[in-house]
Coordinates of C-alpha atoms in Angstrom, one line a residue:
Chain G
M1 CA 17.1 63.3 61.8
D2 CA 20.9 64.1 62.5
N3 CA 23.7 64.0 59.8
K4 CA 24.2 60.2 61.0
Q5 CA 20.8 58.8 60.1
Y6 CA 21.1 60.6 56.6
I7 CA 24.1 59.0 55.8
R8 CA 22.9 55.5 56.5
I9 CA 19.4 55.7 54.5
L10 CA 21.6 57.4 51.9
K11 CA 23.6 54.3 51.5
Q12 CA 20.7 51.9 51.7
V13 CA 19.1 53.8 48.5
V14 CA 22.1 53.4 46.7
V15 CA 22.3 49.7 47.4
I16 CA 19.0 49.6 46.5
L17 CA 19.7 51.4 43.5
K18 CA 23.0 49.3 42.5
A19 CA 21.1 46.4 42.4
A20 CA 18.2 47.5 40.3
I21 CA 20.9 49.1 37.5
F22 CA 22.6 45.4 37.2
S23 CA 19.1 43.7 37.7
L24 CA 17.9 45.6 34.7
I25 CA 20.9 45.2 32.4
L26 CA 21.0 41.8 33.3
L27 CA 17.5 41.5 31.7
L28 CA 18.7 43.7 29.0
V29 CA 21.2 41.3 28.3
L30 CA 18.9 38.0 28.2
V31 CA 16.3 39.9 25.7
M32 CA 18.9 40.7 23.3
D33 CA 19.9 36.9 23.1
M34 CA 16.7 35.9 23.0
G35 CA 16.3 38.5 19.9
Y36 CA 19.6 37.6 18.5
N37 CA 18.3 33.6 18.8
L38 CA 15.0 34.2 16.9
L39 CA 16.7 36.4 14.3
K40 CA 19.1 33.9 13.5
K41 CA 16.9 30.9 13.7
E42 CA 14.6 33.0 10.8
F43 CA 18.0 33.8 8.7
N44 CA 19.3 29.9 8.8
N45 CA 15.5 29.2 7.7
D46 CA 15.6 31.3 4.4
R47 CA 18.9 30.4 3.8
T48 CA 18.4 26.7 3.8
V49 CA 15.2 27.1 1.6
A50 CA 17.1 29.4 -0.6
A51 CA 19.6 26.4 -0.9
E52 CA 17.5 24.2 -1.8
R53 CA 15.3 25.9 -4.4
V54 CA 19.3 26.4 -6.3
E55 CA 19.2 22.5 -6.0
A56 CA 16.0 21.6 -6.7
P57 CA 13.7 23.8 -7.8
E58 CA 10.1 23.2 -6.4
I59 CA 8.2 23.5 -9.7
V60 CA 9.2 22.5 -12.4
N61 CA 6.4 22.0 -15.6
G62 CA 3.4 22.8 -13.2
V63 CA 4.9 19.5 -10.9
H64 CA 6.1 20.1 -7.5
V65 CA 9.5 17.9 -7.5
R66 CA 9.7 16.7 -4.5
T67 CA 6.0 14.9 -4.3
G68 CA 4.6 14.8 -8.2
L69 CA 1.3 17.0 -7.2
V70 CA 0.5 19.5 -9.8
E71 CA 0.7 23.1 -9.2
G72 CA -2.3 24.9 -8.3
E73 CA -4.4 26.7 -5.5
G74 CA -3.9 24.9 -2.0
L75 CA -1.1 23.0 -3.2
D76 CA 0.7 24.0 0.1
L77 CA -2.0 23.1 1.9
V78 CA -2.2 19.1 0.8
I79 CA 1.5 18.7 0.8
Q80 CA 1.6 20.2 4.5
N81 CA -1.3 17.8 6.0
C82 CA -1.4 15.6 2.9
T83 CA 1.8 13.7 2.3
T84 CA 2.8 13.0 6.4
C85 CA 1.3 9.5 6.6
H86 CA 1.4 8.3 3.4
S87 CA 3.1 9.7 0.1
S88 CA 1.7 11.9 -2.1
K89 CA 1.5 8.8 -4.6
L90 CA -1.6 7.8 -3.0
I91 CA -2.9 11.2 -4.2
T92 CA -1.6 11.4 -7.4
Q93 CA -2.8 7.7 -8.3
N94 CA -6.0 8.4 -7.6
R95 CA -9.2 10.3 -9.7
M96 CA -12.2 11.4 -7.7
T97 CA -15.1 13.8 -7.8
K98 CA -15.1 16.1 -5.2
T99 CA -17.9 14.4 -3.1
G100 CA -15.2 11.6 -3.5
W101 CA -12.6 13.6 -2.1
Q102 CA -14.6 14.6 0.7
S103 CA -15.8 11.2 1.7
T104 CA -12.1 9.9 1.6
I105 CA -11.0 12.6 3.6
Q106 CA -13.7 11.9 5.7
W107 CA -13.0 7.9 6.1
M108 CA -9.4 9.2 7.1
Q109 CA -10.9 11.0 9.5
E110 CA -12.9 8.1 11.1
T111 CA -11.1 5.6 11.0
Q112 CA -6.9 6.7 9.8
N113 CA -6.3 8.9 12.6
L114 CA -6.4 12.3 10.0
W115 CA -6.7 15.4 12.2
D116 CA -9.7 17.7 11.5
L117 CA -8.8 20.2 8.6
G118 CA -11.0 23.3 9.8
D119 CA -11.2 26.0 7.1
Q120 CA -8.5 24.2 5.4
E121 CA -10.6 21.5 4.4
A122 CA -12.3 23.7 1.8
P123 CA -9.4 24.8 0.2
I124 CA -7.8 21.2 0.1
I125 CA -10.8 19.7 -1.6
N126 CA -11.0 21.9 -4.3
Y127 CA -7.2 21.6 -4.6
L128 CA -8.2 18.0 -5.2
A129 CA -11.6 18.0 -7.0
A130 CA -9.4 20.5 -9.6
N131 CA -6.6 18.8 -10.3
Y132 CA -7.4 15.2 -9.7
A133 CA -10.5 14.6 -11.3
P134 CA -11.8 11.4 -12.9
Q135 CA -11.6 10.6 -16.3
K136 CA -13.6 8.1 -18.5
K137 CA -12.1 5.0 -18.9
G138 CA -14.8 3.3 -20.6
R139 CA -16.1 -0.6 -20.3
R140 CA -12.3 -1.6 -21.0
A141 CA -9.5 0.7 -22.6
R142 CA -7.1 -0.1 -25.5
L143 CA -3.7 -1.2 -25.2
E144 CA -1.3 1.6 -24.7
N145 CA 2.3 2.2 -24.0
I146 CA 3.3 -0.9 -26.5
E147 CA 6.9 -1.5 -26.1
W148 CA 7.7 -2.5 -29.7
Y149 CA 10.5 -5.0 -29.6
E150 CA 12.0 -7.7 -32.3
M151 CA 11.5 -11.5 -31.1
E152 CA 14.5 -13.5 -32.4
Chain S
M1 CA 9.3 36.9 -11.0
S2 CA 11.2 38.6 -8.1
S3 CA 8.2 39.2 -6.2
S4 CA 6.8 35.6 -6.5
R5 CA 10.1 34.7 -5.2
R6 CA 9.9 36.4 -2.3
Q7 CA 6.5 35.1 -1.6
F8 CA 7.7 31.9 -1.8
I9 CA 10.4 32.1 0.5
K10 CA 8.0 33.8 2.9
K11 CA 5.5 30.7 2.7
S12 CA 8.0 27.7 3.0
T13 CA 9.3 30.0 6.1
L14 CA 6.1 29.9 7.3
A15 CA 5.5 25.9 6.4
A16 CA 9.6 25.8 8.1
F17 CA 8.0 27.0 11.1
S18 CA 4.4 25.3 11.4
G19 CA 6.8 22.1 10.7
I20 CA 8.9 22.6 13.6
I21 CA 5.7 23.4 15.9
G22 CA 3.2 21.2 14.4
A23 CA 4.6 18.2 13.0
P24 CA 6.8 17.2 16.3
I25 CA 3.9 17.4 18.6
V26 CA 1.3 15.5 16.1
F27 CA 4.1 12.8 15.1
G28 CA 7.3 13.2 17.4
K29 CA 6.8 10.6 20.1
W30 CA 5.2 8.2 17.7
L31 CA 8.2 8.1 15.1
P32 CA 10.3 4.9 15.1
K33 CA 13.7 6.0 15.9
D34 CA 15.5 5.4 12.7
Y35 CA 12.6 5.7 10.4
I36 CA 13.7 8.1 8.0
P37 CA 10.8 9.9 6.7
L38 CA 12.0 10.9 3.3
I39 CA 10.5 10.2 0.2
L40 CA 12.5 7.5 -0.9
D41 CA 13.7 7.3 -4.9
Q42 CA 12.0 4.6 -6.4
N43 CA 15.6 2.6 -7.0
D44 CA 15.6 2.2 -3.1
F45 CA 12.6 0.1 -3.3
H46 CA 14.5 -2.5 -5.8
N47 CA 18.0 -2.6 -3.6
K48 CA 16.3 -2.8 -0.4
F49 CA 13.9 -5.3 -0.9
S50 CA 16.2 -7.5 -3.7
K51 CA 13.6 -6.7 -6.6
D52 CA 13.3 -7.1 -9.8
P53 CA 14.0 -4.0 -11.6
A54 CA 10.6 -4.7 -13.6
M55 CA 9.0 -4.2 -10.5
V56 CA 6.6 -1.3 -11.0
V57 CA 6.3 1.2 -7.6
L58 CA 3.0 2.4 -6.7
N59 CA 3.4 3.6 -3.3
D60 CA 6.7 4.4 -1.5
K61 CA 5.1 4.9 1.8
P62 CA 4.0 2.6 2.5
W63 CA 5.5 0.4 0.0
N64 CA 3.3 -0.9 -2.9
A65 CA 4.8 -2.7 -6.1
E66 CA 3.8 -4.8 -8.8
A67 CA 4.8 -6.9 -10.8
Q68 CA 4.4 -6.8 -15.1
A69 CA 3.2 -10.1 -16.6
H70 CA 6.2 -11.1 -18.4
I71 CA 8.3 -11.5 -15.1
L72 CA 5.8 -13.7 -13.5
D73 CA 6.4 -16.4 -15.8
D74 CA 8.5 -18.4 -13.2
K75 CA 6.2 -21.4 -12.4
V76 CA 7.2 -20.5 -8.6
T77 CA 7.2 -17.1 -8.0
P78 CA 10.6 -15.8 -6.3
A79 CA 10.4 -13.1 -4.1
S80 CA 12.1 -11.0 -6.4
R81 CA 8.9 -10.5 -8.3
M82 CA 6.2 -10.8 -6.0
F83 CA 4.1 -8.3 -5.6
V84 CA 4.0 -5.9 -1.9
R85 CA 1.1 -4.5 -0.9
N86 CA 1.6 -2.9 2.6
N87 CA -0.9 -0.9 4.5
G88 CA 1.3 0.3 7.4
L89 CA 5.2 0.7 7.9
I90 CA 7.7 -2.6 8.1
P91 CA 8.2 -3.3 11.6
Q92 CA 12.3 -2.5 12.7
D93 CA 14.7 -4.8 14.5
I94 CA 12.9 -8.1 14.7
Q95 CA 14.4 -10.0 17.1
T96 CA 13.3 -13.9 16.0
D97 CA 14.6 -15.2 19.2
Q98 CA 12.0 -13.3 21.3
W99 CA 9.5 -13.5 18.5
T100 CA 5.9 -14.9 19.9
L101 CA 2.7 -16.1 18.5
T102 CA -0.6 -15.5 20.7
I103 CA -3.6 -17.2 20.2
D104 CA -6.7 -16.5 22.1
G105 CA -10.1 -15.1 21.8
E106 CA -13.9 -15.3 22.8
S107 CA -14.0 -19.0 20.9
A108 CA -10.5 -20.3 22.4
L109 CA -10.8 -22.5 25.1
T110 CA -7.4 -21.7 26.2
T111 CA -4.7 -19.2 25.5
K112 CA -1.5 -20.3 24.5
T113 CA 2.0 -18.6 22.9
Y114 CA 4.4 -20.1 20.8
T115 CA 8.2 -19.2 19.9
L116 CA 9.0 -19.8 16.4
A117 CA 10.9 -22.5 17.7
D118 CA 7.8 -24.3 19.2
L119 CA 5.9 -23.8 15.9
K120 CA 8.9 -25.6 14.2
S121 CA 8.1 -28.4 16.5
F122 CA 4.8 -29.0 14.6
P123 CA 4.8 -31.1 11.7
K124 CA 5.7 -28.9 8.8
H125 CA 3.6 -28.6 5.1
T126 CA 4.1 -27.0 1.9
Y127 CA 2.2 -25.4 -0.4
Q128 CA 2.4 -23.5 -3.4
L129 CA -0.6 -21.3 -2.6
T130 CA -1.4 -18.3 -5.0
L131 CA -2.1 -15.1 -2.9
E132 CA -3.8 -12.2 -5.2
C133 CA -4.5 -8.6 -4.1
G134 CA -8.3 -8.4 -3.8
G135 CA -7.6 -4.8 -5.9
N136 CA -5.6 -6.0 -8.7
G137 CA -6.8 -4.8 -11.6
R138 CA -8.5 -1.8 -10.1
N139 CA -6.6 0.7 -12.5
E140 CA -9.7 -0.6 -14.9
F141 CA -12.7 0.4 -13.6
D142 CA -14.8 3.4 -14.7
P143 CA -15.9 5.5 -12.9
P144 CA -12.2 4.8 -11.0
A145 CA -11.8 3.2 -7.5
K146 CA -9.7 4.9 -5.2
G147 CA -7.0 3.3 -3.5
N148 CA -3.5 2.1 -5.3
Q149 CA -3.8 2.1 -8.6
W150 CA -2.4 -2.1 -9.7
S151 CA -3.2 -3.2 -13.0
I152 CA -1.9 -6.6 -13.4
G153 CA 0.9 -8.1 -11.5
A154 CA -0.5 -8.4 -7.6
V155 CA -0.5 -11.7 -7.9
S156 CA 2.0 -14.5 -7.2
C157 CA 2.3 -18.2 -6.1
A158 CA 5.4 -18.9 -4.0
S159 CA 6.1 -22.2 -2.4
W160 CA 5.1 -21.8 1.6
G161 CA 6.4 -23.7 4.6
G162 CA 5.2 -23.7 7.9
V163 CA 3.0 -25.2 10.3
R164 CA -1.3 -26.0 9.2
L165 CA -3.2 -23.2 11.4
S166 CA -5.7 -26.3 12.1
D167 CA -2.8 -28.0 14.1
L168 CA -2.2 -24.9 16.2
L169 CA -6.3 -24.4 16.3
K170 CA -6.6 -28.5 17.6
D171 CA -4.0 -27.1 20.0
V172 CA -5.4 -24.5 21.8
G173 CA -9.3 -25.6 21.9
V174 CA -11.8 -24.2 19.8
K175 CA -15.4 -23.8 21.2
E176 CA -18.5 -24.6 18.7
D177 CA -19.2 -20.8 18.4
A178 CA -15.8 -19.9 17.0
I179 CA -17.0 -18.3 13.7
Y180 CA -13.3 -16.6 12.6
V181 CA -9.9 -16.1 13.3
G182 CA -8.8 -12.7 13.3
Y183 CA -5.0 -11.7 13.0
Y184 CA -2.8 -9.2 14.1
G185 CA 0.4 -8.1 12.6
K186 CA 3.3 -6.1 14.2
D187 CA 3.7 -3.4 11.0
M188 CA 2.9 0.2 12.5
H189 CA -0.1 2.3 11.3
L190 CA 1.2 5.2 9.0
S191 CA -0.2 7.8 11.9
G192 CA 1.9 6.3 14.0
S193 CA 0.3 5.6 16.8
P194 CA 1.1 2.3 18.7
D195 CA -2.5 1.6 19.3
K196 CA -4.0 1.5 16.1
N197 CA -3.3 -1.2 13.5
P198 CA -3.0 -0.5 10.4
I199 CA -4.3 -4.3 8.9
S200 CA -6.4 -6.7 10.9
R201 CA -8.2 -8.9 8.9
G202 CA -8.4 -12.8 8.7
V203 CA -10.6 -15.6 7.5
P204 CA -13.6 -17.9 8.5
I205 CA -13.1 -21.1 10.8
S206 CA -13.8 -23.2 7.9
K207 CA -10.9 -21.6 5.9
A208 CA -8.7 -21.6 8.8
M209 CA -9.5 -25.5 9.3
M210 CA -8.1 -25.9 5.6
E211 CA -5.4 -28.1 5.8
E212 CA -3.7 -26.1 3.1
T213 CA -3.9 -22.6 5.4
L214 CA -0.7 -21.9 7.0
I215 CA 1.2 -20.0 9.7
A216 CA 4.7 -19.7 7.3
Y217 CA 7.6 -19.5 7.9
E218 CA 9.4 -20.1 4.7
M219 CA 9.1 -18.9 1.4
N220 CA 10.5 -20.5 -1.3
G221 CA 12.6 -22.8 1.0
E222 CA 14.2 -19.7 2.8
D223 CA 13.2 -17.2 5.5
I224 CA 9.8 -14.9 4.6
P225 CA 11.6 -11.9 3.2
L226 CA 10.6 -8.9 5.2
V227 CA 8.6 -7.2 3.2
H228 CA 6.6 -9.9 2.7
G229 CA 6.1 -10.9 6.9
F230 CA 9.5 -12.2 8.5
P231 CA 9.2 -13.9 10.4
L232 CA 5.5 -15.3 10.2
R233 CA 2.7 -14.9 8.2
L234 CA -0.9 -16.8 8.0
V235 CA -1.2 -17.5 4.2
A236 CA -4.5 -18.4 2.9
G237 CA -4.0 -19.5 -0.9
G238 CA -7.0 -18.1 -3.1
W239 CA -8.1 -15.3 -1.3
P240 CA -7.8 -11.9 -1.3
A241 CA -4.0 -11.8 -0.4
S242 CA -5.0 -9.5 3.0
A243 CA -6.3 -12.2 4.6
S244 CA -2.8 -13.4 4.9
G245 CA -1.8 -11.5 7.5
K246 CA 2.0 -10.4 7.7
W247 CA 4.3 -10.1 11.0
L248 CA 2.0 -11.9 12.9
H249 CA 2.5 -12.2 16.5
R250 CA -1.7 -12.7 17.7
L251 CA -4.7 -15.1 16.3
S252 CA -7.8 -14.3 17.7
I253 CA -10.4 -16.9 17.5
R254 CA -13.8 -15.0 17.3
N255 CA -17.2 -15.8 17.9
K256 CA -18.5 -13.4 15.5
V257 CA -17.1 -12.2 12.5
H258 CA -13.8 -10.5 13.1
D259 CA -14.2 -6.4 13.3
G260 CA -10.3 -5.5 13.3
A261 CA -9.0 -2.8 10.6
K262 CA -10.0 -3.2 7.4
M263 CA -12.5 -5.9 7.8
E264 CA -15.5 -3.2 7.7
G265 CA -17.0 -0.2 5.9
S266 CA -15.8 -0.8 2.0
S267 CA -12.7 -2.1 2.8
Y268 CA -12.5 -5.7 1.0
R269 CA -16.0 -5.6 0.5
V270 CA -18.2 -5.7 -2.8
P271 CA -21.8 -4.8 -3.1
C272 CA -23.9 -8.1 -2.0
E273 CA -26.0 -7.4 -4.8
P274 CA -25.0 -5.7 -8.2
V275 CA -25.1 -1.9 -8.7
A276 CA -24.7 0.3 -11.8
P277 CA -21.4 2.2 -12.1
G278 CA -20.6 4.8 -9.8
E279 CA -23.8 3.8 -7.6
K280 CA -23.5 4.9 -3.4
V281 CA -23.6 1.3 -1.6
L282 CA -24.4 1.3 2.2
D283 CA -21.9 -0.4 4.7
E284 CA -24.8 -2.8 5.3
N285 CA -25.1 -3.8 1.4
M286 CA -21.8 -4.9 1.5
C287 CA -20.2 -8.3 1.7
I288 CA -16.6 -9.9 2.2
I289 CA -14.7 -11.1 -0.5
E290 CA -14.0 -14.8 0.2
S291 CA -12.7 -16.9 -2.6
M292 CA -10.7 -14.8 -5.8
P293 CA -12.4 -15.3 -9.2
V294 CA -11.1 -17.3 -12.3
K295 CA -8.1 -15.4 -13.6
S296 CA -5.1 -15.6 -16.7
L297 CA -1.8 -14.4 -17.1
I298 CA -0.6 -14.4 -20.7
T299 CA 3.6 -14.3 -19.3
Y300 CA 5.3 -15.2 -22.7
P301 CA 6.1 -13.5 -24.5
K302 CA 6.2 -10.3 -23.3
S303 CA 3.3 -7.3 -25.2
G304 CA 4.7 -6.2 -28.2
A305 CA 7.0 -8.6 -29.9
M306 CA 7.3 -8.3 -33.4
L307 CA 7.7 -11.5 -35.2
G308 CA 9.0 -10.8 -38.5
T309 CA 8.6 -13.3 -41.0
K310 CA 7.5 -16.2 -38.2
K311 CA 3.8 -16.9 -38.4
S312 CA 3.7 -18.5 -35.1
L313 CA 4.1 -18.3 -31.8
A314 CA 4.2 -20.3 -28.2
I315 CA 2.8 -18.4 -25.9
R316 CA 2.2 -19.2 -22.3
G317 CA 0.8 -18.4 -18.8
H318 CA -0.3 -19.6 -15.7
A319 CA -4.6 -18.9 -14.5
W320 CA -5.7 -19.5 -11.2
A321 CA -10.0 -19.6 -9.7
G322 CA -9.1 -19.1 -6.1
E323 CA -11.4 -22.0 -4.0
L324 CA -11.5 -24.0 -7.8
N325 CA -9.3 -25.8 -10.1
V326 CA -9.1 -24.3 -13.5
S327 CA -10.9 -26.5 -15.8
V328 CA -9.7 -25.4 -19.5
V329 CA -7.6 -22.1 -20.8
H330 CA -8.3 -20.8 -24.3
Y331 CA -6.6 -17.9 -26.4
S332 CA -8.1 -15.5 -29.2
I333 CA -6.5 -13.7 -31.8
D334 CA -9.7 -12.4 -33.3
F335 CA -10.9 -10.2 -30.2
G336 CA -13.0 -13.2 -29.1
V337 CA -14.5 -14.5 -32.3
T338 CA -13.0 -17.8 -32.2
W339 CA -11.5 -19.3 -29.2
Q340 CA -8.4 -22.0 -29.0
K341 CA -7.7 -24.5 -26.5
C342 CA -4.7 -24.6 -24.5
E343 CA -2.9 -27.2 -22.9
L344 CA -3.4 -27.0 -19.3
Q345 CA -1.2 -28.5 -16.3
A346 CA -3.1 -30.2 -13.2
A347 CA -2.2 -27.3 -10.1
A348 CA 1.0 -28.4 -7.9
N349 CA -1.4 -29.2 -5.0
R350 CA -4.9 -27.1 -4.9
L351 CA -4.9 -23.6 -4.6
A352 CA -1.7 -23.1 -6.9
W353 CA -2.3 -21.4 -10.3
Q354 CA -2.0 -24.2 -13.3
H355 CA 0.4 -23.4 -16.4
W356 CA -0.9 -23.4 -20.1
S357 CA 0.4 -23.4 -23.4
G358 CA -1.0 -22.6 -26.3
N359 CA 0.7 -22.8 -30.2
V360 CA -0.5 -19.4 -32.3
S361 CA -0.6 -19.7 -35.9
F362 CA -1.4 -16.3 -37.4
P363 CA -3.4 -16.0 -41.0
K364 CA -1.6 -13.0 -42.3
D365 CA 0.6 -10.8 -41.3
G366 CA -1.1 -7.5 -39.5
Y367 CA -1.5 -6.1 -35.8
Y368 CA -2.8 -8.7 -33.2
E369 CA -3.6 -8.9 -30.0
I370 CA -4.1 -12.5 -28.4
W371 CA -6.4 -12.5 -25.6
A372 CA -6.4 -15.6 -23.1
R373 CA -9.4 -16.8 -21.0
A374 CA -9.8 -19.4 -18.2
T375 CA -12.6 -21.0 -17.0
D376 CA -12.8 -22.6 -13.6
S377 CA -14.6 -25.9 -13.0
E378 CA -17.9 -24.4 -12.3
G379 CA -18.3 -23.0 -16.0
N380 CA -17.1 -19.1 -14.9
M381 CA -15.5 -18.1 -17.4
Q382 CA -13.4 -14.6 -17.2
P383 CA -15.2 -11.7 -19.0
M384 CA -13.4 -10.0 -21.9
L385 CA -15.2 -6.6 -20.0
V386 CA -14.7 -5.1 -17.0
P387 CA -16.3 -7.1 -14.6
G388 CA -19.4 -5.4 -12.1
W389 CA -18.6 -2.1 -10.7
N390 CA -17.6 -1.8 -7.3
P391 CA -17.2 1.0 -4.8
K392 CA -13.3 0.0 -4.2
G393 CA -12.7 -1.7 -7.4
Y394 CA -12.0 -5.3 -6.7
L395 CA -12.2 -8.6 -8.8
N396 CA -11.1 -7.2 -12.3
N397 CA -10.6 -10.8 -13.7
A398 CA -11.1 -9.3 -17.2
C399 CA -9.2 -11.7 -19.8
H400 CA -5.1 -10.4 -19.8
R401 CA -4.1 -9.6 -23.5
I402 CA -0.3 -8.7 -25.5
A403 CA -0.3 -7.3 -28.4
I404 CA 1.8 -8.8 -31.7
K405 CA 2.7 -7.6 -35.0
V406 CA 3.1 -10.0 -37.6
G407 CA 4.9 -9.3 -40.8

């Protein structure tokens, strides 16, 4: 190997090295940017949640403010799975036994496009059965909440 | 406190993420562009649909709201006091010049499509028609029946104008094997799926052929309000109001009982044979509700009147009986021990509610309940107790009552 050949090879190696370093820096910048964006998203999410909380407290006197659902184990799952198609008023109006809630969910799955709830189904049904259970009404309830007024 | 708060924020972040990732995939493509999925304030209902402030909202998505007895005092129910039972989302951006009604089906001799102008070229007929939700009174059943918990206000009697369905059926031609007419509306299923109907019911061919069964384009002399089915509604008076399809764009003449959404299972059906409260009933033992039962309302005065020194009171209201007439209305101020007969007017037309009135005298000071009881032309009376339990809580026609204090 003469000197000329040696220098040519060296030059080629330098070019390859330059390219490699440049690519590496580019990759690094890209990765950092992505990371930063993700961080920013996380930060913003926390910020909006915190802001919402200041404006409208989520739970007041044991009731979730936006939906009117009772506070309890499984509330989050119910809000996520049960208030997209219809409002929570369809839940809060109703009183059912565990099997009643179960068959209502099954009816929605068979006929109304409700998705498979997987292992969230049990905690959802437990929440509903615990907080929206039937009460005895009898064959005819007495008149209630009468607003008395004087008649001219 | 602070740890539970931190946990809360973490949970919410998770929920927000699952929202970002999950919800748009499931629903995004189906959500109508300008449908705002916010939990709307109750007042929105009254402003948005020009409703009386005394209307009670049961559900804001889909819209379900009922009247109270005292705002149903009008002889002809104004739009502002008419109950709303929606099963899906109200159609958006309705273009009346492009709206059509197509009549097809196995038992149709031809398939025809009519524009609104075409429909208005048929003879116009106007009837006052009683529409009551099959589930009106559901909130009294024990064990409770699921669905919107209607009390007494899911009933109306407006004046409907339009073309007779029978005229259209004759125009299309009906085969001899026709059994049912099923409707399709433009409302959207709550899941946002365009291939699903929120509700698609109808009536047997015999009811479809009745002269009062209309394809209505007017209510109380004006365009039908959006929330009540603009621009076109099938109106079958005296039957559960779910038989009267809103935002109508298609009718199918079927050679079998229509099998659309909410025709099957326990929807708008009751046990063919009476069952014990809470009993499980198989689908095949459930029968479709047809004519609604006899019922009445005391619309004046509003419950809770304190009469002071007066010992008499004029009362009034309406009574209706599905396909039948009301033959008599009574009231009682002693929980059914004695009944007094009321004045009763004839109906404006078949299937319209009838107006009744009475003059009550109170023997002494005290707390009273006035109960009203209508009897139909076949002798059926309203029960004082909640009638036969059924899984979905339909057909509660128990007597309406109001509270009064004298002295």
